[in-house]
Short mmCIF file of C-alpha atoms and ligand atoms in Angstrom, two decimals:
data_model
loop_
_atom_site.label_atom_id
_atom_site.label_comp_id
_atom_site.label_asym_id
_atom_site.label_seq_id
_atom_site.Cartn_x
_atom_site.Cartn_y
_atom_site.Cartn_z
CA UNK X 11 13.05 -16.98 -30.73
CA UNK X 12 9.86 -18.09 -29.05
CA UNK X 13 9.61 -14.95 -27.66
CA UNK X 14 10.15 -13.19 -30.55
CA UNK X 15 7.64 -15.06 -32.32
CA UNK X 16 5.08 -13.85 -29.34
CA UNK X 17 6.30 -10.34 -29.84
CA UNK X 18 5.84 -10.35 -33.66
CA UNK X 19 2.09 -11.66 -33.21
CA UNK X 20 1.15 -9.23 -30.58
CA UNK X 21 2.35 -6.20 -32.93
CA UNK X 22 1.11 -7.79 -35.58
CA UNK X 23 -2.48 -7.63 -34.15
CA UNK X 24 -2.40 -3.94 -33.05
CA UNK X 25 -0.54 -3.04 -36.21
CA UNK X 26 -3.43 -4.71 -38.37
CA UNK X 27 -6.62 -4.44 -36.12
CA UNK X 28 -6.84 -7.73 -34.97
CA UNK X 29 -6.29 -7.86 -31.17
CA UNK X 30 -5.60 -4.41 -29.37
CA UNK X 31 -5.25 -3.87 -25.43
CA UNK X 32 -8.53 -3.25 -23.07
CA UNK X 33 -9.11 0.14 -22.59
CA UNK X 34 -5.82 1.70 -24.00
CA UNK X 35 -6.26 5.09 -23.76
CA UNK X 36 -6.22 4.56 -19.96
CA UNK X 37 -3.01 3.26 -20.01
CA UNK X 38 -4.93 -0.46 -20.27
CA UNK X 39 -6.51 -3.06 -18.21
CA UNK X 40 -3.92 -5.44 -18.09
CA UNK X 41 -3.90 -9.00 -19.26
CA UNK X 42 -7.55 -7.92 -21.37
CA UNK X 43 -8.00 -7.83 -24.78
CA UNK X 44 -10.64 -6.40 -27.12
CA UNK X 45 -11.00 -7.96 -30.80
CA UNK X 46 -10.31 -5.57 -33.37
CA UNK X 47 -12.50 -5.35 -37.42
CA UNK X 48 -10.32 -8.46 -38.98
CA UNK X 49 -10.34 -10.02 -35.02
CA UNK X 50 -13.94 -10.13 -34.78
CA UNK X 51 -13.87 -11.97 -38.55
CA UNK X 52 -11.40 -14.16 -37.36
CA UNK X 53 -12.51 -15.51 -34.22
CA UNK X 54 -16.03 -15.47 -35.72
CA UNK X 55 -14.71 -18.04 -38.43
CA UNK X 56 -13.39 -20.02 -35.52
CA UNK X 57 -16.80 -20.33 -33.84
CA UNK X 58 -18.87 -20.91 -37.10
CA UNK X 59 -16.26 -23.59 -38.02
CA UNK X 60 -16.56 -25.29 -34.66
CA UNK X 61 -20.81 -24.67 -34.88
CA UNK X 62 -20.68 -26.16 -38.36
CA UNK X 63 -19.34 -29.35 -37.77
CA UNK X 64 -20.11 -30.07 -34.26
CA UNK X 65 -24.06 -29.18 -34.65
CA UNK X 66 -25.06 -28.60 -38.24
CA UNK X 67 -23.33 -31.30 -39.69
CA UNK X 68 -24.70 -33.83 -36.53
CA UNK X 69 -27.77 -35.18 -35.91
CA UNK X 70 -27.30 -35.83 -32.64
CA UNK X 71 -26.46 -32.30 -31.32
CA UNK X 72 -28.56 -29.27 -29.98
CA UNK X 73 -27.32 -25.80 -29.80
CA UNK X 74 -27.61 -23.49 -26.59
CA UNK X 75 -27.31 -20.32 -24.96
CA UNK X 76 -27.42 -20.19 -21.56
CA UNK X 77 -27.02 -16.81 -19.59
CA UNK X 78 -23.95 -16.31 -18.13
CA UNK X 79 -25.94 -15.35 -14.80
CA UNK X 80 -26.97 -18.58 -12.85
CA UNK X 81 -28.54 -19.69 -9.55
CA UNK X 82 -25.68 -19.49 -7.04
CA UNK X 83 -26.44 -22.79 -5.70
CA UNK X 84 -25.46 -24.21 -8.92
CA UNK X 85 -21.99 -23.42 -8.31
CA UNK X 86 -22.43 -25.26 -4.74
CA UNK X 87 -23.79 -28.68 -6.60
CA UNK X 88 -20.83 -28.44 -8.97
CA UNK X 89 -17.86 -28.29 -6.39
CA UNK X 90 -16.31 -24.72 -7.75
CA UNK X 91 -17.30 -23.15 -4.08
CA UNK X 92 -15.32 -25.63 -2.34
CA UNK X 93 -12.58 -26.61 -4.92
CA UNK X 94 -11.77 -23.95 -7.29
CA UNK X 95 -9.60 -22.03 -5.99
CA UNK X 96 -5.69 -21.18 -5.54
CA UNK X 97 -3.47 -20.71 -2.60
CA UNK X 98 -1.95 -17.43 -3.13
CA UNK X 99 0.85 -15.68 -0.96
CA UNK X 100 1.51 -12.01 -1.14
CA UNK X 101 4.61 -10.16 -1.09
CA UNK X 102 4.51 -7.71 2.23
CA UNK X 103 7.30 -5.74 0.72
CA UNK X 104 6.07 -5.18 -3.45
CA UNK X 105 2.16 -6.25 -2.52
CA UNK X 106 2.51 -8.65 -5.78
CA UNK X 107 0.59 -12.23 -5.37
CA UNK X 108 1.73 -14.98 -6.32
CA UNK X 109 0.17 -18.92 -7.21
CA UNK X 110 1.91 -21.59 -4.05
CA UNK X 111 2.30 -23.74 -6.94
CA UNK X 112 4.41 -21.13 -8.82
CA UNK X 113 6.28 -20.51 -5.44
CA UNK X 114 7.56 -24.09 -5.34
CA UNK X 115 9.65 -24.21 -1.86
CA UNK X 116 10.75 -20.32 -2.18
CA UNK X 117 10.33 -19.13 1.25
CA UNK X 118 11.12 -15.07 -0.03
CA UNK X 119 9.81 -12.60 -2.73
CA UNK X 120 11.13 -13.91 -6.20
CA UNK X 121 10.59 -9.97 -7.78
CA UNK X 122 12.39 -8.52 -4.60
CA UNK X 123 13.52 -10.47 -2.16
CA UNK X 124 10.68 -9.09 0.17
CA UNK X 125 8.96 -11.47 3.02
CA UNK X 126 5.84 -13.48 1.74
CA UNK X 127 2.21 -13.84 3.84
CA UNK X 128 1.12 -17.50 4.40
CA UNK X 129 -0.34 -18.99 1.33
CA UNK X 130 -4.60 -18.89 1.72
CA UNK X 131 -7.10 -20.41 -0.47
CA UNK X 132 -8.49 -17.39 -2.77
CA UNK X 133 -11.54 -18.69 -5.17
CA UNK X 134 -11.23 -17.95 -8.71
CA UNK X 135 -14.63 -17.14 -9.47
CA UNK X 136 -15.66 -13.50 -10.04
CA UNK X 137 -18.48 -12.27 -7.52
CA UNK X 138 -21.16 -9.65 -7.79
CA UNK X 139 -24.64 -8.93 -6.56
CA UNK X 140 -27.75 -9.09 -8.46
CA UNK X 141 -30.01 -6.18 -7.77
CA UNK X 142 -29.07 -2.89 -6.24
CA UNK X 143 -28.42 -4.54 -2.49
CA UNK X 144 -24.78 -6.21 -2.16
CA UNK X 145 -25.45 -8.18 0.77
CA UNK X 146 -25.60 -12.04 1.09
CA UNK X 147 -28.13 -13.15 -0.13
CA UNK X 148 -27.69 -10.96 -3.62
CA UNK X 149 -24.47 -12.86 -4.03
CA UNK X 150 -23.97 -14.03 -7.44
CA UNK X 151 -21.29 -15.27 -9.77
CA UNK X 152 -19.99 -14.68 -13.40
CA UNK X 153 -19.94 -18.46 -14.46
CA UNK X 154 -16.06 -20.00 -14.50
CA UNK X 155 -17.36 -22.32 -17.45
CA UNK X 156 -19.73 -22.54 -19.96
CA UNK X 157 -20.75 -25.91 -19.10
CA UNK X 158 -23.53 -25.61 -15.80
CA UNK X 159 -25.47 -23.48 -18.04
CA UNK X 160 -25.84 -27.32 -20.01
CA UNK X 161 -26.19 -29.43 -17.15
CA UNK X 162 -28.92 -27.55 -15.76
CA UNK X 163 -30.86 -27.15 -18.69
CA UNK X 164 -30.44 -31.52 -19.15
CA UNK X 165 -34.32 -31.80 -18.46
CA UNK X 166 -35.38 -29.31 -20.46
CA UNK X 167 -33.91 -30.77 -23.63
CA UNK X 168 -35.47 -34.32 -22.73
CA UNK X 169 -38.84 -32.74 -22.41
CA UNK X 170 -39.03 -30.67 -25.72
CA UNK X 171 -36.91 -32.91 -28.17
CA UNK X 172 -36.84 -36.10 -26.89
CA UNK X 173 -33.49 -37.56 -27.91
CA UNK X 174 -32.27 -40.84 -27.96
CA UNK X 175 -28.37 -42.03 -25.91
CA UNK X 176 -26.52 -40.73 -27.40
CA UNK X 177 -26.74 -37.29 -27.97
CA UNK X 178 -24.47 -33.74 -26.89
CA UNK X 179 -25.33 -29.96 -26.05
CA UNK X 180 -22.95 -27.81 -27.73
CA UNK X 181 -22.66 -23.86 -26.32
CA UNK X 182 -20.50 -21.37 -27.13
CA UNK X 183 -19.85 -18.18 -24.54
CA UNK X 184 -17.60 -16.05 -22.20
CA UNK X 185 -16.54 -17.12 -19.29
CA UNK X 186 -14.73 -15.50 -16.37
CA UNK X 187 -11.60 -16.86 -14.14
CA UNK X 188 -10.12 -14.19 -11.37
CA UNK X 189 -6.89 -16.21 -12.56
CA UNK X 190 -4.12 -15.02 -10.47
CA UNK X 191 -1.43 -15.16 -13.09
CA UNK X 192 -2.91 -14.35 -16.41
CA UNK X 193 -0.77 -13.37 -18.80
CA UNK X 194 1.00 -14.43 -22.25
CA UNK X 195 -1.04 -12.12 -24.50
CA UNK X 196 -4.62 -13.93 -25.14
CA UNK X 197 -3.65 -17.49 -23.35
CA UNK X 198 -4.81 -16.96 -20.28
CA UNK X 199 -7.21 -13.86 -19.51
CA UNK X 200 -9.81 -13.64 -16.71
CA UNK X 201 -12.65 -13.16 -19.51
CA UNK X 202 -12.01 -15.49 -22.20
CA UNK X 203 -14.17 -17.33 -24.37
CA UNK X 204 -14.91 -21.51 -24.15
CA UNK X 205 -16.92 -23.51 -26.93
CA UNK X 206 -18.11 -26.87 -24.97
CA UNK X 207 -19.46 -29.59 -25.98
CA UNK X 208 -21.80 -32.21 -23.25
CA UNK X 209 -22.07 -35.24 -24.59
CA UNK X 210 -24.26 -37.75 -22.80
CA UNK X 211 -23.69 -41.38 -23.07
CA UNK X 212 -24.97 -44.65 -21.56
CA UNK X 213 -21.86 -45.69 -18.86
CA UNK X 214 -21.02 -48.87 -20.55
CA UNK X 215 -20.37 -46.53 -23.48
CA UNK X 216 -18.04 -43.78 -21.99
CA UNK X 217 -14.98 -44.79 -22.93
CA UNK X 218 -15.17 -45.67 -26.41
CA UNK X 219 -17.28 -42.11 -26.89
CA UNK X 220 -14.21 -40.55 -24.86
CA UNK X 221 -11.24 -41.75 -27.48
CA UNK X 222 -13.65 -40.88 -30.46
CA UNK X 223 -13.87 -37.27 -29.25
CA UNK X 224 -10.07 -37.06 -28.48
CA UNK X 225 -9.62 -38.11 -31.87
CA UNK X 226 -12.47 -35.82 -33.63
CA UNK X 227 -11.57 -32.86 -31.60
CA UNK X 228 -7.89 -33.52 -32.06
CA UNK X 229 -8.59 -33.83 -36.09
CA UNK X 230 -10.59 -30.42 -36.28
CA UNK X 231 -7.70 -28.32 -35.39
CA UNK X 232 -5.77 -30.39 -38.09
CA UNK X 233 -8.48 -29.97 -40.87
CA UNK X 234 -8.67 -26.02 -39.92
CA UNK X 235 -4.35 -26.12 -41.20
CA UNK X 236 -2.89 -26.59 -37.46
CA UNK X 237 0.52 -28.15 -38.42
CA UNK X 238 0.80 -31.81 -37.55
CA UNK X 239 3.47 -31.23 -35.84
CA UNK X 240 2.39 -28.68 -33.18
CA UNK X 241 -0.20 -30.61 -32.47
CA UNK X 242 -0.18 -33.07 -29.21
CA UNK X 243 -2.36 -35.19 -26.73
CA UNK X 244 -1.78 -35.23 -23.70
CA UNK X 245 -3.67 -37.92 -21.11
CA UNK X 246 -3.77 -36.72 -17.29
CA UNK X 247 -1.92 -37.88 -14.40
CA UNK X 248 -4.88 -38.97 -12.20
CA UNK X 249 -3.21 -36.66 -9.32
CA UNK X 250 -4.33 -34.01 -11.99
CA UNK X 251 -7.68 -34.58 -12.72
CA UNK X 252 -10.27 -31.93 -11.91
CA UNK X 253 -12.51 -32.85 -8.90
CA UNK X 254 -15.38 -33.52 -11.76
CA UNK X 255 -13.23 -36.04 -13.87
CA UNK X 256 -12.21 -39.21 -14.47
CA UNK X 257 -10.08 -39.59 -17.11
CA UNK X 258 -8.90 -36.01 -19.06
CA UNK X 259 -6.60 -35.40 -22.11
CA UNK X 260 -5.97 -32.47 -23.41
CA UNK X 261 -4.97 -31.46 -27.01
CA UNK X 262 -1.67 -29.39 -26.70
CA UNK X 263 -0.82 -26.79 -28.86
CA UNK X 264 3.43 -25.70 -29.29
CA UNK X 265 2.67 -21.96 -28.25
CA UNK X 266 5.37 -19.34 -28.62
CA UNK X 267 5.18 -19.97 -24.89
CA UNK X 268 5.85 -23.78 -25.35
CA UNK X 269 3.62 -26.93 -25.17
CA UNK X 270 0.22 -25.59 -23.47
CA UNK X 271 -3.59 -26.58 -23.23
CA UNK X 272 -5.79 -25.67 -26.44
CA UNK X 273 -8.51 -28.03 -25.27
CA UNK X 274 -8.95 -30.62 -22.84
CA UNK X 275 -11.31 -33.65 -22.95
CA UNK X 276 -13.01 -35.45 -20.19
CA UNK X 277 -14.71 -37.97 -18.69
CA UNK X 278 -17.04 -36.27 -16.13
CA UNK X 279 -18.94 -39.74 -15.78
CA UNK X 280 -22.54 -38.89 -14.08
CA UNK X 281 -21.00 -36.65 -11.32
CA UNK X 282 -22.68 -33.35 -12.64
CA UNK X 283 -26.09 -34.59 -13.35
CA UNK X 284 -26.09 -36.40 -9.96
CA UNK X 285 -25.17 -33.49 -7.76
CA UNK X 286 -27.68 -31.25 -9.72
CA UNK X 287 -30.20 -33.81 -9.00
CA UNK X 288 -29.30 -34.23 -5.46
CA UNK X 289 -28.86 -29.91 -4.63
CA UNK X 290 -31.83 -29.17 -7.12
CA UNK X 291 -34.71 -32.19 -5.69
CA UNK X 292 -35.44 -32.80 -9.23
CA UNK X 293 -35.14 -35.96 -11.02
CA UNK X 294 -32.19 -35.97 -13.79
CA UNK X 295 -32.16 -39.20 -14.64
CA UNK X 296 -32.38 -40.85 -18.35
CA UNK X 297 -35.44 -43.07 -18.97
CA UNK X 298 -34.57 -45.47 -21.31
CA UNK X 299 -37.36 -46.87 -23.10
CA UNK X 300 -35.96 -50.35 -24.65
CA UNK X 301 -34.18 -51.80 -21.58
CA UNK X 302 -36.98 -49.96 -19.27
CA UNK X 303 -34.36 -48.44 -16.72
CA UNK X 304 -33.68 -45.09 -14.94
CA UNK X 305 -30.33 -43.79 -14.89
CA UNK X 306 -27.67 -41.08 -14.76
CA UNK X 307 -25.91 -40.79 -18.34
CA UNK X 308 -22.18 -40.23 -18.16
CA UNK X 309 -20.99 -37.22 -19.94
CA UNK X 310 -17.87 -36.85 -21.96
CA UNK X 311 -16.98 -33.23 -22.35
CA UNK X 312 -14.74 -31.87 -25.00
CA UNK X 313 -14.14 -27.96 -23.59
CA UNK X 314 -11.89 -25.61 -25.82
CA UNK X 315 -10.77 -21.88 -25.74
CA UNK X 316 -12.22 -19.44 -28.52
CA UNK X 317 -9.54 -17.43 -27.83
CA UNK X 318 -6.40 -20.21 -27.63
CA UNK X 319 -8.13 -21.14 -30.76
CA UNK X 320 -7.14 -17.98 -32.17
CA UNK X 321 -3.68 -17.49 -30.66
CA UNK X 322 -3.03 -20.90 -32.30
CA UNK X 323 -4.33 -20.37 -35.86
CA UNK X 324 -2.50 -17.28 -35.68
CA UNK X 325 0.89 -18.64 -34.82
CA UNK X 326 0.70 -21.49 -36.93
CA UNK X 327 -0.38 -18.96 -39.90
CA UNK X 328 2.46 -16.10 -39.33
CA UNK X 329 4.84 -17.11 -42.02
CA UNK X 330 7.81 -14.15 -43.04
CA UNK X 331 9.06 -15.22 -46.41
CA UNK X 332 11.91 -13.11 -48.61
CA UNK X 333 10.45 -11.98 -51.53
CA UNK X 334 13.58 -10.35 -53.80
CA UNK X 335 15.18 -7.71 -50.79
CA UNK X 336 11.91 -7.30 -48.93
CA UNK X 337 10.29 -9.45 -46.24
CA UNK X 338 7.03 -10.00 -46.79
CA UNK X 339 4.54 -11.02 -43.29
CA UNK X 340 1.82 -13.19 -44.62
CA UNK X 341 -0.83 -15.07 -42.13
CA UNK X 342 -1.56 -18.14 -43.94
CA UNK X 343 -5.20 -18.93 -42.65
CA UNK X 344 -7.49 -21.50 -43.85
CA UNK X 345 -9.64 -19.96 -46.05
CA UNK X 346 -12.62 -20.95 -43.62
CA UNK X 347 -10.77 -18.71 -41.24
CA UNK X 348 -9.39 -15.56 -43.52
CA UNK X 349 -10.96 -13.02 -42.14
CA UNK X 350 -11.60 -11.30 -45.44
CA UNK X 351 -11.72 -13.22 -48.54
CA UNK X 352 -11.16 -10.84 -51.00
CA UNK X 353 -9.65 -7.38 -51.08
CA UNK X 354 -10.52 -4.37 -54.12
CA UNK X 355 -8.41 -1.57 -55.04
CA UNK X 356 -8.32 0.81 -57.85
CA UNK X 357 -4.60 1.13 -59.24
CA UNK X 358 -5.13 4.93 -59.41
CA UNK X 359 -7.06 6.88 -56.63
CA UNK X 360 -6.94 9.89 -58.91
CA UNK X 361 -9.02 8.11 -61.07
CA UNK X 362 -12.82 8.67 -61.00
CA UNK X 363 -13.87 6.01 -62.95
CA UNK X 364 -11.61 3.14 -61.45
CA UNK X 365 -12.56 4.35 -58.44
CA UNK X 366 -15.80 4.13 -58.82
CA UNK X 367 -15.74 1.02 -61.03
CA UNK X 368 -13.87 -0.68 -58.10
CA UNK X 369 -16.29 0.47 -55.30
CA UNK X 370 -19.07 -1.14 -57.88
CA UNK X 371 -17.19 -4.08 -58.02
CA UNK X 372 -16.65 -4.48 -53.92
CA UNK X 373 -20.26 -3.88 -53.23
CA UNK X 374 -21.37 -6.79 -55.49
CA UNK X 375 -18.79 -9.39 -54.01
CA UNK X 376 -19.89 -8.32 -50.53
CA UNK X 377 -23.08 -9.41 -50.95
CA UNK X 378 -21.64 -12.73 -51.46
CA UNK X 379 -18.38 -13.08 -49.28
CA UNK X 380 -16.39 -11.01 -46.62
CA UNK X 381 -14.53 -8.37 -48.54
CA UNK X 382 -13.18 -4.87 -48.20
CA UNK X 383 -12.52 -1.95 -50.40
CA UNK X 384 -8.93 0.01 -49.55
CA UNK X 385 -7.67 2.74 -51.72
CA UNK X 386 -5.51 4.34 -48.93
CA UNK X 387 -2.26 3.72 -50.10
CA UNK X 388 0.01 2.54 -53.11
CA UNK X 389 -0.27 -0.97 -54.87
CA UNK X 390 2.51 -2.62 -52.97
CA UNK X 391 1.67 -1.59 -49.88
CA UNK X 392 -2.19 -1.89 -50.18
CA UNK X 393 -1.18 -6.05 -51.03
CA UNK X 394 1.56 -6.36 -47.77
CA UNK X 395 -1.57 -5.02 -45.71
CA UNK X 396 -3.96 -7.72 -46.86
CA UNK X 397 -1.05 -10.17 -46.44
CA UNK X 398 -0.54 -9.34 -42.83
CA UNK X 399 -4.37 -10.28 -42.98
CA UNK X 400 -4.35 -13.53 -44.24
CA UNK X 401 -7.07 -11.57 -47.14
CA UNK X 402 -7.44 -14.96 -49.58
CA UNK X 403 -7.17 -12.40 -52.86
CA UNK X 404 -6.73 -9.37 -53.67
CA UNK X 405 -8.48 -7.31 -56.52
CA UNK X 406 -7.24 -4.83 -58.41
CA UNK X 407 -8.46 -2.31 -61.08
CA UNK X 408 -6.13 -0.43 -63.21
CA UNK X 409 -6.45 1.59 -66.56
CA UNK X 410 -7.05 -0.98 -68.72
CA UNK X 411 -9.66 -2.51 -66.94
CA UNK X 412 -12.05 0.41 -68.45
CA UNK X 413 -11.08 -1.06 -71.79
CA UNK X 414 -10.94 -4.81 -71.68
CA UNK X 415 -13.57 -5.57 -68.34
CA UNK X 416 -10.58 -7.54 -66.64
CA UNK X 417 -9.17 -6.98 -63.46
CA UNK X 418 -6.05 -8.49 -62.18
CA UNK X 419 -6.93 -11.13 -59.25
CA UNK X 420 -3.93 -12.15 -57.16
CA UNK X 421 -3.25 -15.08 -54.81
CA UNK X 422 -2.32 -14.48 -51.48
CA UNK X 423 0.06 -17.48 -50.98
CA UNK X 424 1.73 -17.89 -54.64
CA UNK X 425 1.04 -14.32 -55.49
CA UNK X 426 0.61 -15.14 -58.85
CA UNK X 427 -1.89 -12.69 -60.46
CA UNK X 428 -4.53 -13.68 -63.19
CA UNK X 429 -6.30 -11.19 -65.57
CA UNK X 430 -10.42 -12.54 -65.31
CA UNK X 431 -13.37 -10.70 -66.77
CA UNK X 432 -15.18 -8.24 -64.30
CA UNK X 433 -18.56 -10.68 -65.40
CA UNK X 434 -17.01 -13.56 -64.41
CA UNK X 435 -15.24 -12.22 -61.24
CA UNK X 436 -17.43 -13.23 -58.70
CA UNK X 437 -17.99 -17.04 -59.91
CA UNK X 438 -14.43 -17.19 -60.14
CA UNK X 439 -13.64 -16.51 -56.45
CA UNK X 440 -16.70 -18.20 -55.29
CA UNK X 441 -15.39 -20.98 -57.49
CA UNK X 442 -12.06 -20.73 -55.18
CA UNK X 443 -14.09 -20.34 -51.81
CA UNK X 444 -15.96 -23.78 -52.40
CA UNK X 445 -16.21 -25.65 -48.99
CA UNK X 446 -15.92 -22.08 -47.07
CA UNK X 447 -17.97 -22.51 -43.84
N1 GAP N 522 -15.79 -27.21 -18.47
C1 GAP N 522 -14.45 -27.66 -18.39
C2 GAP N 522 -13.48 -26.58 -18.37
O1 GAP N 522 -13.84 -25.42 -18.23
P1 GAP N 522 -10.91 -26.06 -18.50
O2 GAP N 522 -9.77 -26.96 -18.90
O3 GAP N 522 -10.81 -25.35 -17.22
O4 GAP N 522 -12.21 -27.01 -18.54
C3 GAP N 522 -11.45 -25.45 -20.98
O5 GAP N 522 -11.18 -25.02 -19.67
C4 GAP N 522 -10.73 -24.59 -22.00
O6 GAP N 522 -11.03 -23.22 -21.79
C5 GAP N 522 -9.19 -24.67 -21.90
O7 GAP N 522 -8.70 -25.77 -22.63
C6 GAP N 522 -8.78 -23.35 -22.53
O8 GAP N 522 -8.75 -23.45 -23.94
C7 GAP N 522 -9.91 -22.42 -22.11
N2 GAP N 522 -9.51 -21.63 -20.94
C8 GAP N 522 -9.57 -21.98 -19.65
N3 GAP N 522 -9.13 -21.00 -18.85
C9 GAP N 522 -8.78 -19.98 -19.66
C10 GAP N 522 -8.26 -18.66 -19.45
N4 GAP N 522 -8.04 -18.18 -18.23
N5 GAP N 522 -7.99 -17.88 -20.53
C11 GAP N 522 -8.24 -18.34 -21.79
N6 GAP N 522 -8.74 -19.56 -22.04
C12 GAP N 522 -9.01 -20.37 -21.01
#
């Protein structure tokens, strides 16, 4: 069933021009994935939601954009040259690699029986060379995580805005793994997505600011129409914790593929600004004015997937519901997440003047909201389309509309259609939107 469900959602997203493979007219670049017109809307939505309330609507939090390019020896001070990294074992018989940890005590092949190579350390971080000499010392790395690109840029936010404990950095950008077994559509990719959150804290504060983010991160994904209950935290094992952390819990989502990471909290405590400080020679430390102290703030670290994000709206949205013989595939979104609001056709493409009334009509609501203008097909299939979609409405202009000025607006989830004046169109739906981020 699971599987199914996996296999509907993948088709779905070609079918529809959400998520297509990498590069498919070669045959593809497995596990990668390239974000189709309505994709692009919808994991735009994502980010603006996550931008809206975790800056805009905050006083205590700066937006960045840090290059994905950085100093190597950053990724020395942060422990990902020494500890991140898998043991991997190759099959001498089928060549195919394979995580120890997957391997459990198998001592053969598990595709074909064939003999395996020792298992040897293999660092997941991608590797190139900046300038047109690979040697050495041109050695650079895609970053692994969005979250350096804060850490290194701590003093530059004291020195131009001055904040006050406490206060967070919030980033959004790609990031690159050379994970060595991606796979399950968009879950895990070796270029993926992260939005991140640094939030720096005094130590005696850490853990109370760690359970509030659990709980504000964990109520975003609930306020954005993830179901209750496919929602789960999770608190680390401390034989699980990443080198960096202290105390971790992720927010689980019930994937097609079962109970996985969507996000993961933690308490990196002053570990990153300390080694920075120590590999750098510069002084990271917070001066705090009213108890007249220096002093590393801890930092608690809410880090989610744009693209989990995604996978998990759009499993939680894909609803098939029996409407008289038919099935009918709708993608309940949020309507801060629809990736169109509002859809136009004319009832008759043979038409001139509902054509061209329509067309009229789409221009003006695009200048207010996300909406598109299809007049490739019949009625009924023109609405399954936009269902497929998650499109919030759907438009349409028939005969009569050159007569009386109405034109038939009809809801996406109780498909019950409403005639409303063409001058009064566009307050109506905005009227519906209200709240949209
Ligand atoms: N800075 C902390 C950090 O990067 P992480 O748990 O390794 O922590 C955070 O990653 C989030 O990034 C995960 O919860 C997941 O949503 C996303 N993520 C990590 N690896 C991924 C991959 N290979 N493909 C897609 N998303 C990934």
């Amino acid at each position: 069933m699971a599987q199914d469900l996996m296999e509907k959602i993948v088709s779905l997203c070609k079918r529809r021009g959400l998520i297509f493979q990498s590069s498919d007219i070669y045959g593809g670049l497995s596990n990668t994935w390239d974000y189709g017109p309505y994709g692009v809307e919808l994991k735009n939505n994502v980010k603006r939601a996550w931008w809206q309330s975790n800056v805009y609507e905050r006083n205590d939090m700066f937006g960045m954009d840090a290059a994905i390019l950085m100093h190597p020896k950053v990724w020395e001070a942060s422990g990902h040259v020494e500890n991140f990294f898998d043991l991997k074992s190759d099959c001498k018989n089928c060549k195919k690699r394979f995580k120890a940890a997957d391997l459990k005590d198998k001592l053969v092949c598990p595709e074909c029986k064939g003999e395996l190579t020792e298992a040897r350390p293999f660092n997941l971080m991608f590797k190139t060379h900046q300038g047109p000499v690979a040697d050495d010392a041109s050695l650079i790395y895609l970053r692994p995580e969005t979250a350096q690109g804060i850490f290194v840029n701590f003093s530059n936010l004291l020195d131009s805005r001055h904040p006050k404990l406490p206060f967070g950095m919030a980033q959004i950008g790609k990031a690159f793994r050379n994970e060595i077994t991606p796979g399950n559509f968009t879950f895990r990719t070796r270029e993926f997505e992260q939005m991140e959150i640094e939030y720096f804290v005094k130590p005696a504060d850490a853990d109370k600011y760690y359970e509030y983010w659990v709980e504000l991160r964990h109520n975003w994904y609930l306020g954005l129409g993830l179901k209750k209950e496919n929602l789960r935290k999770r608190p680390h094992a401390k034989d699980e914790l990443a080198h960096y952390a202290r105390a971790c819990t992720d927010i689980e989502y019930n994937f097609p593929i079962g109970w996985s990471e969507l996000e993961g909290i933690a308490n990196r405590a002053d570990f990153d600004l300390k080694q920075h400080a120590q590999f750098s020679g510069k002084d990271l430390q917070y001066f705090d004015d009213a108890a007249k102290e220096r002093f590393f703030p801890f930092i608690i670290e809410p880090s989610g997937g744009v693209d989990r994000a995604v996978l998990a709206f759009l499993t939680d949205a894909y609803h098939e519901e029996k409407v008289k013989k038919d099935t009918r595939v709708v993608l309940k979104l949020h309507k801060d997440l629809a990736p169109v609001k509002a859809a136009v056709f004319p009832l008759l493409k043979n038409r001139p003047e509902i054509v061209e009334l329509a067309k009229k009509i789409a221009a003006d609501l695009k200048k207010s909201f996300v909406t598109t203008y299809d007049d490739t097909g019949a009625i009924g299939k023109l609405y399954r389309r936009q269902d497929e979609v998650g499109t919030l409405y759907c438009v349409t202009i028939d005969v009569q509309s050159l007569e009386d000025k109405q034109v038939t607006v009809r809801d996406r989830d109780t498909m019950l259609q409403e005639r409303i004046g063409i001058d009064k169109l566009k307050d109506y739906l905005l009227g519906k939107l209200k709240g949209c981020s």
